[in-house]
């Protein structure tokens, strides 16, 4: 066991290295792609803009894409860490718990029945979808003899996901036109999104980040159990409600910009725990950082795995995250 | 009057014991399903009365309705029956081996595995014979079954853990299917899409002939293995204690289950929750003996897919909703109910 100051130093150093990695990946994400560009073009696009195709691609496509991947990655990563801490469940994730499918269903319903098509409205609908699904899953998982356990939460989420996605696909087949409009959104992607999309939701996203970091200590106390937290003088209901709000803010805004992307928030908290130990504040920070790294990498992977066709980024994260989930699930219950 | 009918052979190791009640329930249920099939054949863009359908089937109807029925409607109805039956049987076998009320080929991801290889086969080997498609689906299903075995089998089958692993595998196979769909040329996209939800839209006699041999052979094998399944249902210790060759029997039944799943997926895609619902319905109707569960589960599976498809193509006419969307809408709440009922295990 290293002494505290050194330990702290290492944590800051890790954070610094992580941010450096994000920067490198960010630049790589701008330069690499189907249309080949180099550093010079990137520099020129901002210093000597001459309207060439390459420069327009960089300004209008690549940069927004990299920014969105970073912001969404941070949101999903930090949200996953909060979810896992709160539910005391190493398998919790926005995808597994069905929050993504709930948001998708809400957006599709809004498009078909209420003719909603502007992004500003999408955001609110995605928020509502996440909130409603979250409450439903919580109620289903908590009702009954045993109450809320990690397993019932996961299984209730999986069942909700199946239900919501089947209804979504049913609605989409009935409305072929909507299918074409939202299919790419439904598989999750950070490409083809305008920067305004991100600007619209960024305030919610950022407040979600801050709220989560502020919640680190109270949630850590809550993890010891409701009784202990209460006897320590904590208003447990308030903490839970605030956490719920943070999850809705983070998931809702991430889904609104990039569509449902799964498994980022599943993988990152595990890595973060490995790296920084049990302190929740650092776990949240590291998980956010790793989320951005993961999503930027996945986005670059999405361009080259099936070159020259581009894959939806949700597919790439599922390819990374799903085996991870299977292994975790296989291991996790040995203690049971 | 005996309380049970038994089918036994002195030469071969086959034994089926079916109670009187179960027998008549099965017959009754089968008749209802046949009636639904006949009514369903008449429903659609062009309404044909059930009597007219029967006449057409016997070859004495008007040529016009006979044409509609034999070339358009009938193959789809038969495919619904066969695919549903295969899923039902696969579910019954799976639950007998795994002894977990939440287990079924679709929940555990076996259906997903079959979908991946089926879609891969269609997109990569575009010129290959369509009769090889069930084999491709079978291969994928086997692969997932093997992964399940690797991760879950020996360390307790009954737990929720197996279901959790299945959820992960399902997500993984879903991602892989999407990759193949994205990679596929445009004309194949809509064809490949059916493997995401499951649909029997536009099936032809080729599809019937594709699935029929698999269905018949594997179902016969499953009936032969019924006595092994009965013993397995008692638990591994008891099964070993009474002298069952446990691993061999488990493997045989698993292969049959995977084969049925593969064949059904090759034609209808991943039609969700049928394989979960059917055995539960069967158990409610005829009790725990596998010899009675198997036929009733087959019929229940047929009934669900047939009924689901009827809703799917008439309720939103002229559109054809994938049947998988309907079965999931029914099946997912039932899965939640099962979770609720079985908690604390």
mmCIF file of C-alpha atoms in Angstrom, chain A:
data_model
loop_
_atom_site.group_PDB
_atom_site.id
_atom_site.type_symbol
_atom_site.label_atom_id
_atom_site.label_comp_id
_atom_site.label_asym_id
_atom_site.label_seq_id
_atom_site.Cartn_x
_atom_site.Cartn_y
_atom_site.Cartn_z
ATOM 1 C CA UNK A 1 0.000 0.000 0.000
ATOM 2 C CA UNK A 2 1.490 3.269 -1.051
ATOM 3 C CA UNK A 3 1.217 6.233 1.244
ATOM 4 C CA UNK A 4 -1.533 8.717 0.575
ATOM 5 C CA UNK A 5 0.328 11.623 -1.032
ATOM 6 C CA UNK A 6 2.123 9.410 -3.549
ATOM 7 C CA UNK A 7 -1.124 7.631 -4.231
ATOM 8 C CA UNK A 8 -2.839 10.941 -4.852
ATOM 9 C CA UNK A 9 -0.013 12.015 -7.093
ATOM 10 C CA UNK A 10 -0.361 8.891 -9.175
ATOM 11 C CA UNK A 11 -4.063 9.520 -9.558
ATOM 12 C CA UNK A 12 -3.452 13.041 -10.850
ATOM 13 C CA UNK A 13 -0.747 11.712 -13.117
ATOM 14 C CA UNK A 14 -3.136 9.064 -14.495
ATOM 15 C CA UNK A 15 -5.762 11.702 -15.113
ATOM 16 C CA UNK A 16 -3.233 13.838 -16.949
ATOM 17 C CA UNK A 17 -2.121 10.880 -19.074
ATOM 18 C CA UNK A 18 -5.752 10.092 -19.824
ATOM 19 C CA UNK A 19 -6.471 13.625 -20.979
ATOM 20 C CA UNK A 20 -3.380 13.469 -23.161
ATOM 21 C CA UNK A 21 -4.675 10.233 -24.673
ATOM 22 C CA UNK A 22 -8.046 11.873 -25.310
ATOM 23 C CA UNK A 23 -6.304 14.729 -27.103
ATOM 24 C CA UNK A 24 -4.283 12.361 -29.296
ATOM 25 C CA UNK A 25 -7.354 10.300 -30.165
ATOM 26 C CA UNK A 26 -9.275 13.492 -30.811
ATOM 27 C CA UNK A 27 -6.713 14.620 -33.357
ATOM 28 C CA UNK A 28 -6.522 11.149 -34.870
ATOM 29 C CA UNK A 29 -10.280 11.127 -35.181
ATOM 30 C CA UNK A 30 -10.133 14.389 -37.114
ATOM 31 C CA UNK A 31 -7.385 13.279 -39.473
ATOM 32 C CA UNK A 32 -8.215 9.620 -40.186
ATOM 33 C CA UNK A 33 -11.190 8.587 -42.194
ATOM 34 C CA UNK A 34 -12.421 7.417 -45.553
ATOM 35 C CA UNK A 35 -11.333 10.691 -47.072
ATOM 36 C CA UNK A 36 -7.636 10.843 -46.420
ATOM 37 C CA UNK A 37 -6.368 14.061 -44.916
ATOM 38 C CA UNK A 38 -3.190 15.025 -43.135
ATOM 39 C CA UNK A 39 -2.164 17.363 -40.369
ATOM 40 C CA UNK A 40 -1.412 20.119 -42.816
ATOM 41 C CA UNK A 41 -4.990 20.118 -44.112
ATOM 42 C CA UNK A 42 -6.298 20.289 -40.572
ATOM 43 C CA UNK A 43 -4.103 23.255 -39.773
ATOM 44 C CA UNK A 44 -5.016 24.985 -43.029
ATOM 45 C CA UNK A 45 -8.723 24.434 -42.500
ATOM 46 C CA UNK A 46 -8.556 26.804 -39.601
ATOM 47 C CA UNK A 47 -5.683 29.086 -40.541
ATOM 48 C CA UNK A 48 -5.981 29.389 -44.331
ATOM 49 C CA UNK A 49 -9.475 28.257 -45.193
ATOM 50 C CA UNK A 50 -9.836 27.920 -48.971
ATOM 51 C CA UNK A 51 -13.097 25.962 -49.305
ATOM 52 C CA UNK A 52 -11.578 22.725 -50.613
ATOM 53 C CA UNK A 53 -13.465 19.483 -50.016
ATOM 54 C CA UNK A 54 -10.974 18.201 -47.482
ATOM 55 C CA UNK A 55 -11.168 21.339 -45.413
ATOM 56 C CA UNK A 56 -14.960 21.358 -45.444
ATOM 57 C CA UNK A 57 -15.026 17.726 -44.377
ATOM 58 C CA UNK A 58 -12.782 18.527 -41.473
ATOM 59 C CA UNK A 59 -14.743 21.549 -40.364
ATOM 60 C CA UNK A 60 -18.255 20.236 -40.857
ATOM 61 C CA UNK A 61 -17.934 16.503 -40.356
ATOM 62 C CA UNK A 62 -14.828 15.429 -38.515
ATOM 63 C CA UNK A 63 -14.603 18.051 -35.795
ATOM 64 C CA UNK A 64 -18.259 17.842 -34.685
ATOM 65 C CA UNK A 65 -17.951 14.098 -34.742
ATOM 66 C CA UNK A 66 -14.893 14.067 -32.524
ATOM 67 C CA UNK A 67 -16.437 16.572 -30.118
ATOM 68 C CA UNK A 68 -19.671 14.609 -29.872
ATOM 69 C CA UNK A 69 -17.815 11.334 -29.342
ATOM 70 C CA UNK A 70 -15.850 12.914 -26.512
ATOM 71 C CA UNK A 71 -18.844 14.496 -24.791
ATOM 72 C CA UNK A 72 -21.068 11.444 -25.170
ATOM 73 C CA UNK A 73 -18.246 9.177 -24.028
ATOM 74 C CA UNK A 74 -17.729 11.231 -20.882
ATOM 75 C CA UNK A 75 -21.472 11.184 -20.150
ATOM 76 C CA UNK A 76 -21.875 7.466 -20.689
ATOM 77 C CA UNK A 77 -18.759 6.616 -18.726
ATOM 78 C CA UNK A 78 -19.647 8.697 -15.697
ATOM 79 C CA UNK A 79 -23.280 7.583 -15.860
ATOM 80 C CA UNK A 80 -22.227 3.923 -15.897
ATOM 81 C CA UNK A 81 -20.098 4.431 -12.806
ATOM 82 C CA UNK A 82 -22.969 6.130 -10.978
ATOM 83 C CA UNK A 83 -25.418 3.401 -12.019
ATOM 84 C CA UNK A 84 -23.103 0.639 -10.874
ATOM 85 C CA UNK A 85 -22.411 2.322 -7.566
ATOM 86 C CA UNK A 86 -26.043 3.103 -6.919
ATOM 87 C CA UNK A 87 -27.419 -0.312 -7.793
ATOM 88 C CA UNK A 88 -24.429 -2.085 -6.248
ATOM 89 C CA UNK A 89 -24.412 -4.044 -9.454
ATOM 90 C CA UNK A 90 -21.306 -4.637 -11.508
ATOM 91 C CA UNK A 91 -23.438 -5.432 -14.539
ATOM 92 C CA UNK A 92 -25.471 -2.239 -14.683
ATOM 93 C CA UNK A 93 -25.378 -0.238 -17.889
ATOM 94 C CA UNK A 94 -27.757 2.018 -19.799
ATOM 95 C CA UNK A 95 -28.128 -0.620 -22.487
ATOM 96 C CA UNK A 96 -28.559 -3.621 -20.208
ATOM 97 C CA UNK A 97 -31.014 -1.787 -17.946
ATOM 98 C CA UNK A 98 -33.185 -0.941 -20.925
ATOM 99 C CA UNK A 99 -32.868 2.843 -20.587
ATOM 100 C CA UNK A 100 -31.609 3.142 -24.163
ATOM 101 C CA UNK A 101 -34.496 1.141 -25.550
ATOM 102 C CA UNK A 102 -36.943 3.238 -23.541
ATOM 103 C CA UNK A 103 -35.514 6.441 -24.977
ATOM 104 C CA UNK A 104 -35.586 5.004 -28.506
ATOM 105 C CA UNK A 105 -39.203 3.977 -28.127
ATOM 106 C CA UNK A 106 -40.145 7.421 -26.861
ATOM 107 C CA UNK A 107 -38.434 9.125 -29.804
ATOM 108 C CA UNK A 108 -40.002 6.796 -32.374
ATOM 109 C CA UNK A 109 -43.468 7.191 -30.831
ATOM 110 C CA UNK A 110 -43.064 10.968 -30.850
ATOM 111 C CA UNK A 111 -41.986 10.946 -34.493
ATOM 112 C CA UNK A 112 -44.819 8.756 -35.665
ATOM 113 C CA UNK A 113 -47.748 9.969 -33.609
ATOM 114 C CA UNK A 114 -46.896 13.580 -32.930
ATOM 115 C CA UNK A 115 -44.872 14.416 -35.999
ATOM 116 C CA UNK A 116 -41.915 15.574 -33.958
ATOM 117 C CA UNK A 117 -38.781 16.007 -35.989
ATOM 118 C CA UNK A 118 -36.698 18.790 -34.486
ATOM 119 C CA UNK A 119 -33.778 17.925 -32.305
ATOM 120 C CA UNK A 120 -34.690 20.293 -29.513
ATOM 121 C CA UNK A 121 -37.845 18.280 -28.971
ATOM 122 C CA UNK A 122 -35.974 14.999 -29.375
ATOM 123 C CA UNK A 123 -33.933 15.897 -26.355
ATOM 124 C CA UNK A 124 -36.914 16.340 -24.085
ATOM 125 C CA UNK A 125 -38.558 13.221 -25.402
ATOM 126 C CA UNK A 126 -35.413 11.193 -24.839
ATOM 127 C CA UNK A 127 -35.257 12.567 -21.285
ATOM 128 C CA UNK A 128 -38.871 11.598 -20.689
ATOM 129 C CA UNK A 129 -38.302 8.144 -22.172
ATOM 130 C CA UNK A 130 -35.313 7.506 -19.927
ATOM 131 C CA UNK A 131 -37.146 8.775 -16.845
ATOM 132 C CA UNK A 132 -40.283 6.715 -17.421
ATOM 133 C CA UNK A 133 -38.347 3.553 -18.252
ATOM 134 C CA UNK A 134 -36.093 4.025 -15.249
ATOM 135 C CA UNK A 135 -39.024 4.371 -12.863
ATOM 136 C CA UNK A 136 -40.813 1.377 -14.412
ATOM 137 C CA UNK A 137 -37.767 -0.855 -14.131
ATOM 138 C CA UNK A 138 -37.176 0.262 -10.578
ATOM 139 C CA UNK A 139 -40.779 -0.522 -9.630
ATOM 140 C CA UNK A 140 -40.763 -3.915 -11.347
ATOM 141 C CA UNK A 141 -37.453 -4.896 -9.798
ATOM 142 C CA UNK A 142 -38.359 -3.658 -6.330
ATOM 143 C CA UNK A 143 -41.850 -5.158 -6.119
ATOM 144 C CA UNK A 144 -42.114 -8.553 -4.536
ATOM 145 C CA UNK A 145 -40.687 -10.449 -1.635
ATOM 146 C CA UNK A 146 -36.985 -9.927 -2.035
ATOM 147 C CA UNK A 147 -37.055 -6.323 -3.064
ATOM 148 C CA UNK A 148 -34.416 -4.676 -5.190
ATOM 149 C CA UNK A 149 -31.412 -6.878 -5.834
ATOM 150 C CA UNK A 150 -28.785 -6.402 -8.509
ATOM 151 C CA UNK A 151 -30.077 -9.461 -10.330
ATOM 152 C CA UNK A 152 -33.718 -8.491 -10.390
ATOM 153 C CA UNK A 153 -32.741 -5.021 -11.566
ATOM 154 C CA UNK A 154 -30.723 -6.401 -14.455
ATOM 155 C CA UNK A 155 -33.334 -8.933 -15.464
ATOM 156 C CA UNK A 156 -36.188 -6.454 -15.232
ATOM 157 C CA UNK A 157 -34.120 -4.117 -17.395
ATOM 158 C CA UNK A 158 -33.438 -6.818 -19.952
ATOM 159 C CA UNK A 159 -37.123 -7.671 -20.155
ATOM 160 C CA UNK A 160 -38.060 -3.999 -20.533
ATOM 161 C CA UNK A 161 -35.435 -3.644 -23.255
ATOM 162 C CA UNK A 162 -36.924 -6.583 -25.139
ATOM 163 C CA UNK A 163 -40.434 -5.197 -24.797
ATOM 164 C CA UNK A 164 -39.543 -1.650 -25.781
ATOM 165 C CA UNK A 165 -37.393 -2.647 -28.748
ATOM 166 C CA UNK A 166 -39.994 -5.048 -30.090
ATOM 167 C CA UNK A 167 -42.621 -2.305 -29.985
ATOM 168 C CA UNK A 168 -40.141 0.086 -31.598
ATOM 169 C CA UNK A 169 -39.426 -2.288 -34.464
ATOM 170 C CA UNK A 170 -43.114 -3.030 -34.872
ATOM 171 C CA UNK A 171 -43.931 0.673 -35.142
ATOM 172 C CA UNK A 172 -41.076 1.201 -37.564
ATOM 173 C CA UNK A 173 -42.175 -1.549 -39.912
ATOM 174 C CA UNK A 174 -45.616 -0.037 -39.992
ATOM 175 C CA UNK A 175 -44.146 3.369 -40.809
ATOM 176 C CA UNK A 176 -41.565 2.619 -43.451
ATOM 177 C CA UNK A 177 -40.749 6.275 -43.971
ATOM 178 C CA UNK A 178 -39.884 6.820 -40.331
ATOM 179 C CA UNK A 179 -37.741 3.710 -40.492
ATOM 180 C CA UNK A 180 -35.508 5.281 -43.090
ATOM 181 C CA UNK A 181 -35.241 8.451 -41.048
ATOM 182 C CA UNK A 182 -34.360 6.905 -37.731
ATOM 183 C CA UNK A 183 -32.671 3.601 -38.532
ATOM 184 C CA UNK A 184 -29.198 5.062 -38.357
ATOM 185 C CA UNK A 185 -30.110 6.941 -35.205
ATOM 186 C CA UNK A 186 -31.430 3.758 -33.652
ATOM 187 C CA UNK A 187 -28.184 1.854 -33.999
ATOM 188 C CA UNK A 188 -26.297 4.658 -32.342
ATOM 189 C CA UNK A 189 -23.835 6.847 -34.175
ATOM 190 C CA UNK A 190 -21.806 9.985 -33.656
ATOM 191 C CA UNK A 191 -21.353 10.752 -37.328
ATOM 192 C CA UNK A 192 -23.572 12.973 -39.415
ATOM 193 C CA UNK A 193 -24.526 14.969 -36.371
ATOM 194 C CA UNK A 194 -24.275 18.709 -36.508
ATOM 195 C CA UNK A 195 -22.490 20.647 -33.855
ATOM 196 C CA UNK A 196 -25.754 22.403 -32.947
ATOM 197 C CA UNK A 197 -27.094 19.083 -31.704
ATOM 198 C CA UNK A 198 -24.353 18.990 -29.137
ATOM 199 C CA UNK A 199 -24.756 22.652 -28.260
ATOM 200 C CA UNK A 200 -28.446 22.101 -27.589
ATOM 201 C CA UNK A 201 -27.884 19.411 -24.983
ATOM 202 C CA UNK A 202 -24.513 20.438 -23.648
ATOM 203 C CA UNK A 203 -25.910 22.428 -20.695
ATOM 204 C CA UNK A 204 -27.793 19.339 -19.498
ATOM 205 C CA UNK A 205 -24.799 17.146 -20.067
ATOM 206 C CA UNK A 206 -22.439 19.403 -18.167
ATOM 207 C CA UNK A 207 -24.837 19.812 -15.267
ATOM 208 C CA UNK A 208 -25.126 16.015 -15.213
ATOM 209 C CA UNK A 209 -21.329 15.718 -14.930
ATOM 210 C CA UNK A 210 -21.138 18.245 -12.124
ATOM 211 C CA UNK A 211 -24.082 16.756 -10.262
ATOM 212 C CA UNK A 212 -22.570 13.283 -10.446
ATOM 213 C CA UNK A 213 -19.220 14.467 -9.123
ATOM 214 C CA UNK A 214 -20.966 16.292 -6.303
ATOM 215 C CA UNK A 215 -22.890 13.130 -5.491
ATOM 216 C CA UNK A 216 -19.753 11.018 -5.155
ATOM 217 C CA UNK A 217 -19.504 11.293 -1.384
ATOM 218 C CA UNK A 218 -23.195 10.904 -0.507
ATOM 219 C CA UNK A 219 -23.549 7.930 -2.845
ATOM 220 C CA UNK A 220 -20.488 6.343 -1.307
ATOM 221 C CA UNK A 221 -22.195 6.600 2.066
ATOM 222 C CA UNK A 222 -25.399 5.257 0.606
ATOM 223 C CA UNK A 223 -23.550 2.211 -0.730
ATOM 224 C CA UNK A 224 -23.061 1.022 2.839
ATOM 225 C CA UNK A 225 -26.769 0.453 3.019
ATOM 226 C CA UNK A 226 -29.869 2.555 3.578
ATOM 227 C CA UNK A 227 -29.956 2.021 7.359
ATOM 228 C CA UNK A 228 -26.351 2.992 7.918
ATOM 229 C CA UNK A 229 -26.647 6.030 5.676
ATOM 230 C CA UNK A 230 -29.768 7.184 7.491
ATOM 231 C CA UNK A 231 -28.204 6.703 10.895
ATOM 232 C CA UNK A 232 -25.246 8.777 9.727
ATOM 233 C CA UNK A 233 -27.667 11.609 9.184
ATOM 234 C CA UNK A 234 -28.071 11.359 5.433
ATOM 235 C CA UNK A 235 -31.293 12.230 3.675
ATOM 236 C CA UNK A 236 -31.226 9.029 1.598
ATOM 237 C CA UNK A 237 -34.316 9.876 -0.394
ATOM 238 C CA UNK A 238 -32.817 13.156 -1.548
ATOM 239 C CA UNK A 239 -29.587 11.431 -2.603
ATOM 240 C CA UNK A 240 -31.523 8.824 -4.542
ATOM 241 C CA UNK A 241 -33.682 11.403 -6.268
ATOM 242 C CA UNK A 242 -30.663 13.515 -7.192
ATOM 243 C CA UNK A 243 -28.872 10.431 -8.518
ATOM 244 C CA UNK A 244 -31.918 9.555 -10.569
ATOM 245 C CA UNK A 245 -31.916 13.080 -11.956
ATOM 246 C CA UNK A 246 -28.238 12.828 -12.844
ATOM 247 C CA UNK A 247 -28.793 9.525 -14.635
ATOM 248 C CA UNK A 248 -31.709 10.948 -16.603
ATOM 249 C CA UNK A 249 -29.716 14.061 -17.542
ATOM 250 C CA UNK A 250 -26.681 12.069 -18.673
ATOM 251 C CA UNK A 251 -28.432 9.239 -20.490
ATOM 252 C CA UNK A 252 -31.107 11.453 -21.974
ATOM 253 C CA UNK A 253 -28.674 13.949 -23.448
ATOM 254 C CA UNK A 254 -26.291 11.251 -24.687
ATOM 255 C CA UNK A 255 -29.140 9.390 -26.379
ATOM 256 C CA UNK A 256 -30.550 12.578 -27.850
ATOM 257 C CA UNK A 257 -27.275 13.386 -29.598
ATOM 258 C CA UNK A 258 -25.882 10.018 -30.527
ATOM 259 C CA UNK A 259 -28.723 7.539 -30.308
ATOM 260 C CA UNK A 260 -28.586 4.485 -28.104
ATOM 261 C CA UNK A 261 -24.967 3.457 -27.527
ATOM 262 C CA UNK A 262 -24.503 0.586 -25.151
ATOM 263 C CA UNK A 263 -21.789 -0.974 -23.036
ATOM 264 C CA UNK A 264 -19.516 2.062 -22.678
ATOM 265 C CA UNK A 265 -20.769 2.628 -19.149
ATOM 266 C CA UNK A 266 -20.452 -1.072 -18.439
ATOM 267 C CA UNK A 267 -16.768 -1.409 -19.196
ATOM 268 C CA UNK A 268 -15.331 1.866 -17.913
ATOM 269 C CA UNK A 269 -16.273 1.647 -14.201
ATOM 270 C CA UNK A 270 -14.537 -1.711 -13.949
ATOM 271 C CA UNK A 271 -11.340 -0.338 -15.386
ATOM 272 C CA UNK A 272 -11.671 2.747 -13.200
ATOM 273 C CA UNK A 273 -12.075 0.615 -10.075
ATOM 274 C CA UNK A 274 -8.949 -1.308 -11.014
ATOM 275 C CA UNK A 275 -6.994 1.884 -11.476
ATOM 276 C CA UNK A 276 -8.050 4.035 -8.532
ATOM 277 C CA UNK A 277 -9.609 1.750 -5.942
ATOM 278 C CA UNK A 278 -12.852 2.267 -4.077
ATOM 279 C CA UNK A 279 -13.126 6.079 -3.814
ATOM 280 C CA UNK A 280 -16.158 7.079 -5.804
ATOM 281 C CA UNK A 281 -15.023 10.595 -6.741
ATOM 282 C CA UNK A 282 -11.961 9.285 -8.503
ATOM 283 C CA UNK A 283 -13.908 6.397 -9.962
ATOM 284 C CA UNK A 284 -16.330 8.845 -11.523
ATOM 285 C CA UNK A 285 -13.540 11.010 -12.916
ATOM 286 C CA UNK A 286 -11.619 8.076 -14.330
ATOM 287 C CA UNK A 287 -14.732 6.464 -15.699
ATOM 288 C CA UNK A 288 -15.609 9.685 -17.516
ATOM 289 C CA UNK A 289 -12.106 9.921 -18.951
ATOM 290 C CA UNK A 290 -12.072 6.271 -20.021
ATOM 291 C CA UNK A 291 -15.522 6.670 -21.530
ATOM 292 C CA UNK A 292 -14.235 9.415 -23.820
ATOM 293 C CA UNK A 293 -11.182 7.328 -24.755
ATOM 294 C CA UNK A 294 -13.328 4.268 -25.445
ATOM 295 C CA UNK A 295 -15.869 6.091 -27.558
ATOM 296 C CA UNK A 296 -13.256 7.962 -29.611
ATOM 297 C CA UNK A 297 -11.447 4.676 -30.249
ATOM 298 C CA UNK A 298 -14.695 2.909 -31.103
ATOM 299 C CA UNK A 299 -15.570 5.707 -33.502
ATOM 300 C CA UNK A 300 -12.247 5.403 -35.292
ATOM 301 C CA UNK A 301 -12.760 1.629 -35.326
ATOM 302 C CA UNK A 302 -16.222 2.085 -36.783
ATOM 303 C CA UNK A 303 -14.680 3.770 -39.808
ATOM 304 C CA UNK A 304 -12.096 1.112 -40.542
ATOM 305 C CA UNK A 305 -13.510 -2.247 -39.389
ATOM 306 C CA UNK A 306 -15.720 -2.582 -42.442
ATOM 307 C CA UNK A 307 -13.802 -0.162 -44.674
ATOM 308 C CA UNK A 308 -15.043 1.633 -46.743
ATOM 309 C CA UNK A 309 -18.526 1.146 -45.290
ATOM 310 C CA UNK A 310 -19.011 2.769 -41.942
ATOM 311 C CA UNK A 311 -20.402 0.798 -39.033
ATOM 312 C CA UNK A 312 -22.750 2.270 -36.450
ATOM 313 C CA UNK A 313 -20.676 3.022 -33.375
ATOM 314 C CA UNK A 314 -23.154 1.195 -31.141
ATOM 315 C CA UNK A 315 -22.151 -1.992 -32.921
ATOM 316 C CA UNK A 316 -18.474 -1.466 -32.178
ATOM 317 C CA UNK A 317 -19.075 -0.739 -28.485
ATOM 318 C CA UNK A 318 -21.301 -3.810 -28.276
ATOM 319 C CA UNK A 319 -18.526 -5.891 -29.840
ATOM 320 C CA UNK A 320 -16.169 -4.710 -27.108
ATOM 321 C CA UNK A 321 -18.652 -4.633 -24.250
ATOM 322 C CA UNK A 322 -20.825 -7.688 -24.757
ATOM 323 C CA UNK A 323 -18.041 -10.284 -24.369
ATOM 324 C CA UNK A 324 -16.933 -8.338 -21.319
ATOM 325 C CA UNK A 325 -20.450 -8.614 -19.937
ATOM 326 C CA UNK A 326 -20.602 -12.356 -20.652
ATOM 327 C CA UNK A 327 -17.320 -12.957 -18.854
ATOM 328 C CA UNK A 328 -18.390 -10.807 -15.905
ATOM 329 C CA UNK A 329 -21.739 -12.556 -15.657
ATOM 330 C CA UNK A 330 -20.014 -15.923 -15.830
ATOM 331 C CA UNK A 331 -17.612 -15.009 -13.057
ATOM 332 C CA UNK A 332 -19.776 -12.792 -10.909
ATOM 333 C CA UNK A 333 -22.100 -15.305 -9.378
ATOM 334 C CA UNK A 334 -19.555 -17.810 -8.224
ATOM 335 C CA UNK A 335 -19.959 -16.270 -4.813
ATOM 336 C CA UNK A 336 -23.661 -16.805 -4.883
#
